[in-house]
Tab-separated table of C-alpha atoms and ligand atoms in Angstrom:
chain	number	residue	atom	x	y	z
A	29	MET	CA	120.780	125.847	135.242
A	30	ALA	CA	120.012	122.086	135.834
A	31	GLU	CA	117.377	120.275	134.242
A	32	PRO	CA	114.433	119.697	136.033
A	33	PRO	CA	114.128	115.870	137.435
A	34	VAL	CA	112.633	113.408	135.407
A	35	LEU	CA	109.832	111.256	136.674
A	36	ILE	CA	109.764	107.578	136.297
A	37	ARG	CA	106.732	105.610	136.893
A	38	GLN	CA	106.216	102.325	138.452
A	39	ASP	CA	105.334	100.748	135.073
A	40	GLU	CA	108.352	102.131	133.605
A	41	VAL	CA	110.647	101.089	136.197
A	42	GLU	CA	109.217	97.339	135.952
A	43	GLY	CA	109.941	97.440	132.317
A	44	LEU	CA	113.386	98.552	132.828
A	45	LEU	CA	114.817	96.825	135.788
A	46	HIS	CA	115.983	93.108	135.007
A	47	TYR	CA	117.463	90.720	137.589
A	48	LYS	CA	119.993	89.574	134.885
A	49	ASP	CA	121.466	93.385	135.114
A	50	LEU	CA	120.596	93.686	138.788
A	51	ILE	CA	122.256	90.722	140.281
A	52	PRO	CA	125.864	91.398	139.070
A	53	ARG	CA	125.888	94.916	140.239
A	54	LEU	CA	124.216	94.249	143.685
A	55	GLU	CA	127.074	91.730	144.110
A	56	VAL	CA	129.858	94.301	143.272
A	57	ALA	CA	127.906	96.954	145.537
A	58	LEU	CA	127.355	94.515	148.298
A	59	GLY	CA	131.554	93.610	148.206
A	60	LYS	CA	132.465	97.068	148.186
A	61	PHE	CA	130.178	97.803	151.203
A	62	SER	CA	131.939	94.806	153.201
A	63	LYS	CA	135.350	95.986	152.534
A	64	LEU	CA	134.485	99.121	155.084
A	65	ASP	CA	136.213	101.743	152.928
A	66	SER	CA	134.157	104.852	153.588
A	67	ALA	CA	136.399	106.508	150.625
A	68	GLU	CA	134.289	104.120	148.516
A	69	VAL	CA	130.679	103.727	150.051
A	70	ILE	CA	128.931	105.838	152.376
A	71	GLN	CA	125.756	104.312	153.908
A	72	PRO	CA	124.614	105.436	157.251
A	73	VAL	CA	122.086	102.797	159.059
A	74	ARG	CA	118.551	104.076	157.959
A	75	THR	CA	116.730	106.561	160.159
A	76	THR	CA	113.240	105.904	161.067
A	77	VAL	CA	110.559	108.151	161.947
A	78	PRO	CA	107.833	106.268	163.993
A	79	LEU	CA	104.353	106.673	162.498
A	80	GLN	CA	102.783	105.401	165.910
A	81	LYS	CA	99.440	106.788	164.889
A	82	TYR	CA	99.263	104.424	161.831
A	83	ASN	CA	101.277	101.767	163.107
A	84	GLY	CA	104.084	102.474	160.676
A	85	PHE	CA	107.706	104.279	159.944
A	86	LEU	CA	109.140	106.341	157.807
A	87	GLY	CA	112.533	104.911	156.717
A	88	LEU	CA	115.035	107.244	154.937
A	89	MET	CA	117.785	105.483	153.407
A	90	PRO	CA	120.708	107.561	151.605
A	91	ALA	CA	123.808	106.148	149.938
A	92	TYR	CA	126.538	107.227	148.133
A	93	LEU	CA	128.929	105.137	145.892
A	94	VAL	CA	131.667	107.298	145.235
A	95	HIS	CA	133.694	105.520	142.226
A	96	GLU	CA	130.493	104.724	140.462
A	97	ASP	CA	129.359	108.497	141.602
A	98	ILE	CA	125.917	107.516	142.405
A	99	LEU	CA	124.168	109.622	145.010
A	100	CYS	CA	120.683	108.317	146.210
A	101	THR	CA	118.195	108.280	148.984
A	102	LYS	CA	114.882	106.257	149.101
A	103	LEU	CA	112.019	107.263	151.154
A	104	VAL	CA	109.990	104.070	152.319
A	105	CYS	CA	107.133	104.110	154.773
A	106	PHE	CA	106.138	100.614	155.892
A	107	TYR	CA	103.261	99.454	158.367
A	108	LYS	CA	102.027	96.564	160.437
A	109	ARG	CA	98.889	95.686	158.851
A	110	GLU	CA	95.995	93.823	160.320
A	111	SER	CA	94.984	90.507	158.732
A	112	GLY	CA	92.664	91.324	155.952
A	113	SER	CA	93.627	94.971	155.454
A	114	THR	CA	93.708	95.970	152.051
A	115	LEU	CA	96.180	99.016	152.362
A	116	PRO	CA	99.717	98.778	151.411
A	117	SER	CA	102.253	97.667	153.634
A	118	THR	CA	105.257	99.568	151.995
A	119	GLN	CA	105.285	102.554	149.587
A	120	ALA	CA	108.636	103.881	148.392
A	121	THR	CA	109.931	106.691	146.199
A	122	VAL	CA	113.498	106.680	145.170
A	123	LEU	CA	115.630	109.992	144.313
A	124	LEU	CA	118.617	110.161	142.368
A	125	PHE	CA	120.822	113.146	142.426
A	126	ASP	CA	123.728	114.897	140.469
A	127	PRO	CA	126.676	114.377	142.994
A	128	GLU	CA	128.470	117.380	141.655
A	129	TYR	CA	125.631	119.803	141.588
A	130	GLY	CA	123.208	118.370	144.305
A	131	ASN	CA	119.958	118.477	141.961
A	132	VAL	CA	117.778	115.753	141.596
A	133	LYS	CA	118.109	113.920	138.238
A	134	ALA	CA	115.239	111.565	138.655
A	135	VAL	CA	112.424	110.624	140.838
A	136	MET	CA	111.163	107.408	140.303
A	137	ASP	CA	109.033	104.785	141.755
A	138	GLY	CA	110.408	102.781	144.528
A	139	GLU	CA	107.955	99.986	145.233
A	140	VAL	CA	109.305	97.739	141.979
A	141	ILE	CA	112.990	98.803	142.981
A	142	THR	CA	112.313	97.766	146.610
A	143	ALA	CA	110.605	94.252	145.629
A	144	LYS	CA	113.369	93.388	142.942
A	145	ARG	CA	116.307	94.422	144.548
A	146	THR	CA	115.388	92.539	147.886
A	147	ALA	CA	114.579	89.380	146.121
A	148	ALA	CA	117.802	89.602	144.250
A	149	VAL	CA	119.773	89.997	147.070
A	150	SER	CA	118.064	86.931	148.465
A	151	ALA	CA	118.587	85.085	145.389
A	152	ILE	CA	122.650	86.221	146.030
A	153	SER	CA	122.266	84.572	149.416
A	154	ALA	CA	120.776	81.698	148.122
A	155	LYS	CA	123.367	81.136	145.110
A	156	LEU	CA	126.088	81.425	148.071
A	157	LEU	CA	124.496	79.337	151.137
A	158	MET	CA	121.671	77.045	149.664
A	159	PRO	CA	122.651	73.071	149.991
A	160	ALA	CA	124.045	72.172	146.666
A	161	LYS	CA	121.175	70.012	145.457
A	162	SER	CA	118.387	72.194	146.345
A	163	GLU	CA	114.795	70.787	145.003
A	164	VAL	CA	112.268	72.395	147.378
A	165	LEU	CA	111.237	76.133	147.896
A	166	THR	CA	108.888	77.392	150.314
A	167	ILE	CA	107.486	80.672	150.587
A	168	LEU	CA	106.089	81.943	153.701
A	169	GLY	CA	103.861	84.908	153.092
A	170	ALA	CA	101.807	85.861	149.903
A	171	GLY	CA	102.515	89.422	149.321
A	172	HIS	CA	104.843	91.755	146.863
A	173	GLN	CA	108.003	90.392	148.226
A	174	ALA	CA	106.768	87.064	147.963
A	175	LEU	CA	105.872	87.299	144.089
A	176	SER	CA	109.269	88.955	143.374
A	177	HIS	CA	111.281	86.338	145.292
A	178	TYR	CA	109.235	83.412	143.150
A	179	ASN	CA	110.197	85.355	140.171
A	180	VAL	CA	113.680	85.572	140.580
A	181	PHE	CA	114.311	82.336	142.419
A	182	THR	CA	112.569	80.067	139.713
A	183	GLU	CA	114.348	82.336	137.158
A	184	THR	CA	117.822	81.810	138.788
A	185	PHE	CA	117.421	78.209	140.274
A	186	SER	CA	115.670	74.852	139.104
A	187	PHE	CA	113.327	73.964	141.956
A	188	LYS	CA	111.492	70.534	141.589
A	189	GLU	CA	108.577	71.801	143.909
A	190	VAL	CA	107.838	75.543	145.010
A	191	ARG	CA	105.383	75.763	148.095
A	192	VAL	CA	103.439	78.710	149.608
A	193	TRP	CA	102.030	79.096	153.005
A	194	SER	CA	100.022	82.603	154.166
A	195	ARG	CA	98.040	83.045	157.406
A	196	ARG	CA	94.791	83.383	155.175
A	197	LYS	CA	94.660	80.307	152.757
A	198	GLU	CA	92.704	82.439	150.339
A	199	THR	CA	95.781	84.828	149.804
A	200	ALA	CA	97.849	81.867	149.232
A	201	GLU	CA	95.799	80.400	146.542
A	202	ARG	CA	95.353	83.748	144.988
A	203	PHE	CA	99.129	84.005	144.869
A	204	ALA	CA	99.522	80.295	143.465
A	205	GLN	CA	97.081	81.334	140.593
A	206	SER	CA	99.183	84.468	139.953
A	207	THR	CA	102.371	82.368	139.178
A	208	GLN	CA	103.919	81.238	135.691
A	209	GLY	CA	104.576	77.878	137.283
A	210	HIS	CA	102.949	75.372	139.838
A	211	VAL	CA	102.985	76.282	143.251
A	212	THR	CA	101.168	74.380	146.102
A	213	VAL	CA	99.447	75.799	148.686
A	214	TRP	CA	99.851	74.757	152.631
A	215	GLU	CA	97.767	75.243	155.402
A	216	SER	CA	100.663	75.052	158.182
A	217	VAL	CA	103.884	76.342	158.318
A	218	GLU	CA	105.364	73.293	159.604
A	219	GLU	CA	104.126	71.105	157.068
A	220	ALA	CA	105.039	73.640	154.076
A	221	VAL	CA	108.580	73.863	155.454
A	222	ASN	CA	109.137	70.036	155.975
A	223	GLY	CA	111.858	68.880	154.200
A	224	ALA	CA	112.547	72.178	152.211
A	225	ASP	CA	116.136	73.056	151.195
A	226	VAL	CA	115.268	76.858	150.875
A	227	ILE	CA	112.777	78.832	153.046
A	228	VAL	CA	111.876	82.579	152.247
A	229	THR	CA	110.141	84.072	154.693
A	230	VAL	CA	108.384	87.376	153.638
A	231	THR	CA	105.790	87.935	156.018
A	232	GLY	CA	104.492	91.280	158.083
A	233	ALA	CA	104.957	89.200	161.108
A	234	SER	CA	106.298	90.525	164.571
A	235	GLU	CA	106.197	87.303	166.180
A	236	PRO	CA	107.902	84.233	165.220
A	237	VAL	CA	106.209	82.003	162.186
A	238	LEU	CA	109.342	79.830	161.520
A	239	PHE	CA	110.499	77.445	164.332
A	240	GLY	CA	113.916	75.800	164.181
A	241	GLN	CA	112.577	72.224	164.903
A	242	TRP	CA	110.635	72.125	161.795
A	243	VAL	CA	113.749	73.067	159.365
A	244	LYS	CA	115.687	70.636	157.770
A	245	PRO	CA	119.204	70.532	158.991
A	246	GLY	CA	121.402	72.218	156.282
A	247	ALA	CA	118.606	74.415	154.756
A	248	HIS	CA	118.955	77.841	153.820
A	249	VAL	CA	116.526	80.469	155.249
A	250	ALA	CA	116.309	83.973	153.626
A	251	ALA	CA	114.493	85.991	156.309
A	252	VAL	CA	113.044	89.259	154.876
A	253	GLY	CA	110.437	90.459	156.949
A	254	ALA	CA	110.793	91.762	160.872
A	255	CYS	CA	112.942	94.925	160.314
A	256	ARG	CA	112.148	96.481	163.792
A	257	PRO	CA	114.371	95.461	166.719
A	258	ASP	CA	111.133	94.443	168.521
A	259	TRP	CA	109.774	92.213	165.550
A	260	ARG	CA	110.376	88.656	164.929
A	261	GLU	CA	109.899	86.091	162.108
A	262	LEU	CA	112.239	83.320	163.353
A	263	ASP	CA	112.448	81.560	166.719
A	264	ASP	CA	115.584	81.661	169.170
A	265	VAL	CA	115.857	77.689	168.224
A	266	LEU	CA	116.392	78.783	164.709
A	267	MET	CA	118.592	81.931	164.852
A	268	ARG	CA	120.863	80.171	167.491
A	269	GLN	CA	121.279	76.753	165.608
A	270	ALA	CA	122.218	78.479	162.306
A	271	GLU	CA	125.025	80.212	160.976
A	272	VAL	CA	123.764	83.868	160.503
A	273	TYR	CA	124.424	86.115	157.539
A	274	VAL	CA	123.653	89.470	157.071
A	275	ASP	CA	123.475	92.307	154.408
A	276	SER	CA	124.754	94.701	156.927
A	277	ARG	CA	125.965	94.134	160.488
A	278	GLU	CA	125.600	97.782	161.208
A	279	GLY	CA	122.110	97.582	159.857
A	280	ALA	CA	121.262	94.178	161.563
A	281	VAL	CA	122.606	94.739	165.237
A	282	ALA	CA	120.350	98.250	165.391
A	283	GLU	CA	117.503	96.622	163.613
A	284	SER	CA	116.667	93.007	163.120
A	285	GLY	CA	114.638	91.676	166.530
A	286	ASP	CA	115.708	88.176	165.140
A	287	ILE	CA	119.276	88.950	166.099
A	288	ILE	CA	118.871	91.435	168.715
A	289	LEU	CA	116.478	89.568	170.676
A	290	SER	CA	117.723	85.770	170.424
A	291	GLY	CA	121.342	87.045	170.989
A	292	ALA	CA	122.659	85.146	167.885
A	293	LYS	CA	125.888	86.264	166.544
A	294	VAL	CA	126.337	87.348	163.091
A	295	PHE	CA	128.862	84.978	161.159
A	296	ALA	CA	129.380	87.303	158.028
A	297	GLU	CA	127.830	89.766	155.905
A	298	LEU	CA	127.196	88.637	152.303
A	299	GLY	CA	129.673	91.183	150.989
A	300	GLU	CA	132.322	89.172	152.914
A	301	VAL	CA	131.442	85.967	151.366
A	302	LEU	CA	131.538	87.465	147.978
A	303	ASN	CA	135.004	89.004	148.544
A	304	GLY	CA	136.108	85.601	149.829
A	305	THR	CA	137.003	86.977	153.145
A	306	ARG	CA	134.498	84.800	154.837
A	307	PRO	CA	133.428	81.111	153.866
A	308	ALA	CA	130.004	80.216	152.690
A	309	LEU	CA	128.963	77.416	155.054
A	310	ARG	CA	126.903	75.637	152.832
A	311	GLU	CA	126.546	72.383	154.628
A	312	LYS	CA	125.152	74.007	157.711
A	313	THR	CA	121.863	75.388	158.547
A	314	THR	CA	122.105	78.938	157.318
A	315	VAL	CA	120.235	82.111	157.962
A	316	PHE	CA	120.278	85.149	155.353
A	317	LYS	CA	118.632	87.880	157.617
A	318	SER	CA	118.175	90.665	155.180
A	319	LEU	CA	117.002	94.225	156.470
A	320	GLY	CA	117.585	96.275	153.129
A	321	MET	CA	120.110	98.979	152.233
A	322	GLY	CA	120.499	101.965	150.635
A	323	ILE	CA	123.218	100.780	148.384
A	324	GLN	CA	121.144	98.511	147.085
A	325	ASP	CA	118.419	101.042	145.848
A	326	ALA	CA	121.254	103.349	144.494
A	327	VAL	CA	122.729	100.832	142.350
A	328	SER	CA	119.091	99.740	141.001
A	329	ALA	CA	118.245	103.428	140.293
A	330	LYS	CA	121.372	104.195	138.502
A	331	LEU	CA	120.443	100.932	136.326
A	332	VAL	CA	116.786	102.186	135.852
A	333	PHE	CA	118.076	105.621	135.031
A	334	GLU	CA	120.768	104.459	132.235
A	335	GLN	CA	118.087	102.223	130.583
A	336	TRP	CA	115.331	105.332	130.707
A	337	LYS	CA	118.164	107.377	129.131
A	338	ASN	CA	118.908	104.939	126.361
A	339	LYS	CA	115.082	105.027	125.503
A	340	HIS	CA	114.366	108.747	125.537
B	23	NAI	N1	114.715	93.103	153.915
B	23	NAI	C1	114.208	93.970	153.061
B	23	NAI	O1	114.881	94.599	152.334
B	23	NAI	C2	112.713	94.387	152.994
B	23	NAI	C3	111.830	93.974	153.677
B	23	NAI	N2	110.360	94.312	153.626
B	23	NAI	C4	109.639	93.528	154.697
B	23	NAI	O2	108.897	92.519	153.891
B	23	NAI	C5	107.918	91.829	154.476
B	23	NAI	C6	106.962	91.782	153.303
B	23	NAI	O3	106.669	92.699	152.615
B	23	NAI	P1	105.850	92.790	151.482
B	23	NAI	O4	105.559	91.556	150.688
B	23	NAI	O5	105.787	94.175	150.623
B	23	NAI	O6	104.210	92.893	152.146
B	23	NAI	P2	102.760	92.555	151.932
B	23	NAI	O7	101.970	93.144	152.783
B	23	NAI	O8	102.742	92.625	150.137
B	23	NAI	O9	102.720	91.023	152.071
B	23	NAI	C7	103.011	90.620	153.605
B	23	NAI	C8	102.701	89.238	153.787
B	23	NAI	O10	102.810	88.868	155.171
B	23	NAI	C9	101.502	88.286	155.684
B	23	NAI	N3	101.373	88.639	156.673
B	23	NAI	C10	101.164	90.040	157.581
B	23	NAI	N4	101.168	89.883	158.681
B	23	NAI	C11	101.422	88.430	159.195
B	23	NAI	C12	101.527	88.027	160.348
B	23	NAI	N5	101.267	88.551	161.635
B	23	NAI	N6	102.093	86.832	160.585
B	23	NAI	C13	102.096	86.186	159.310
B	23	NAI	N7	101.962	86.825	158.002
B	23	NAI	C14	101.679	87.624	157.848
B	23	NAI	C15	100.473	89.027	154.631
B	23	NAI	O11	99.367	87.972	154.686
B	23	NAI	C16	100.759	88.961	153.461
B	23	NAI	O12	101.063	87.556	152.825
B	23	NAI	C17	107.346	93.067	155.619
B	23	NAI	O13	107.870	92.751	156.689
B	23	NAI	C18	108.348	94.212	155.053
B	23	NAI	O14	108.640	95.205	155.916
B	23	NAI	C19	109.823	94.794	152.878
B	23	NAI	C20	110.921	95.461	151.960
B	23	NAI	C21	112.443	95.246	152.084
B	24	2PC	O1	114.889	98.158	152.858
B	24	2PC	C1	113.825	98.667	152.694
B	24	2PC	O2	113.185	99.167	151.552
B	24	2PC	C2	112.846	98.022	153.424
B	24	2PC	N1	113.728	97.281	154.687
B	24	2PC	C3	112.295	96.903	155.725
B	24	2PC	C4	111.226	97.805	155.045
B	24	2PC	C5	111.736	98.482	153.773
């Protein structure tokens, strides 16, 4: 009979999941995904169950990586929160299975995984697409994703200046106090992104907060929020003037309001760039529209479980 699943708590996941291990595995997984070989990677577009009464959704995100034999699903609830709300906007749990028998090997916290794998994929996009000499990073939003993006972007690259904007100045100030390095707080998005080489949008907005007219030509935008077909973070001008990269085309055309409502064309998946089948147009203005993928959770969960087993 199978062993009962181990339970891996949030603080343990935090200590076990490191960007230096995670980024190379995510790059391999994204590349495999973009080869569109269903004998290698199986990942349906996430199923969402609306929670109308609470302004949220339950997302089911299964994935199977055949060669690595990783079978996993994440269950994630995400919500549109009013300004000043203290309720979390994302809650997640990850289940790692034994694919041969079907038993669950591990149940683990999914919040750290979601924060770190999303930020790591944005860092991969920046590595491929940001201008060669990038000095200024602006983060729009000051929540969980803002912090994980700050951490991986400052660990991976050397920006001369990091700026933050949030719709409440106090939140941006609290964020700036919580980071290891110096972060400047800006009161308007227009000023915060002026001259920025890399812009990360990690807000809970459902209307555009970043407008193309403010974005420096050639800048790279990693757009992480707005993951419903009627939600936006970026305006039509930016979406149409930029070369648009995505994690999954199938996911993007089903779920991204920024893509669907602007009519922007998807230029490439990150995995296609990693595979060398589509170019990285670094000299152009680029948007990486991130929606999040089950395979990203799957490789993260495998890594956490491996590290956990090494310690027990
Ligand atoms: N692409 C992906 O893989 C993932 C995307 N997300 C999305 O990333 C976004 C940020 O997530 P978290 O940092 O976990 O949330 P959080 O609640 O910790 O932070 C959200 C931030 O956005 C700001 N915000 C909320 N509503 C806003 C509005 N209408 N206009 C401007 N700013 C607003 C808040 O003040 C806060 O600074 C959310 O949209 C979430 O759904 C989350 C996980 C994965
Ligand atoms: O990939 C993910 O976990 C999510 N994408 C949008 C909200 C949660």
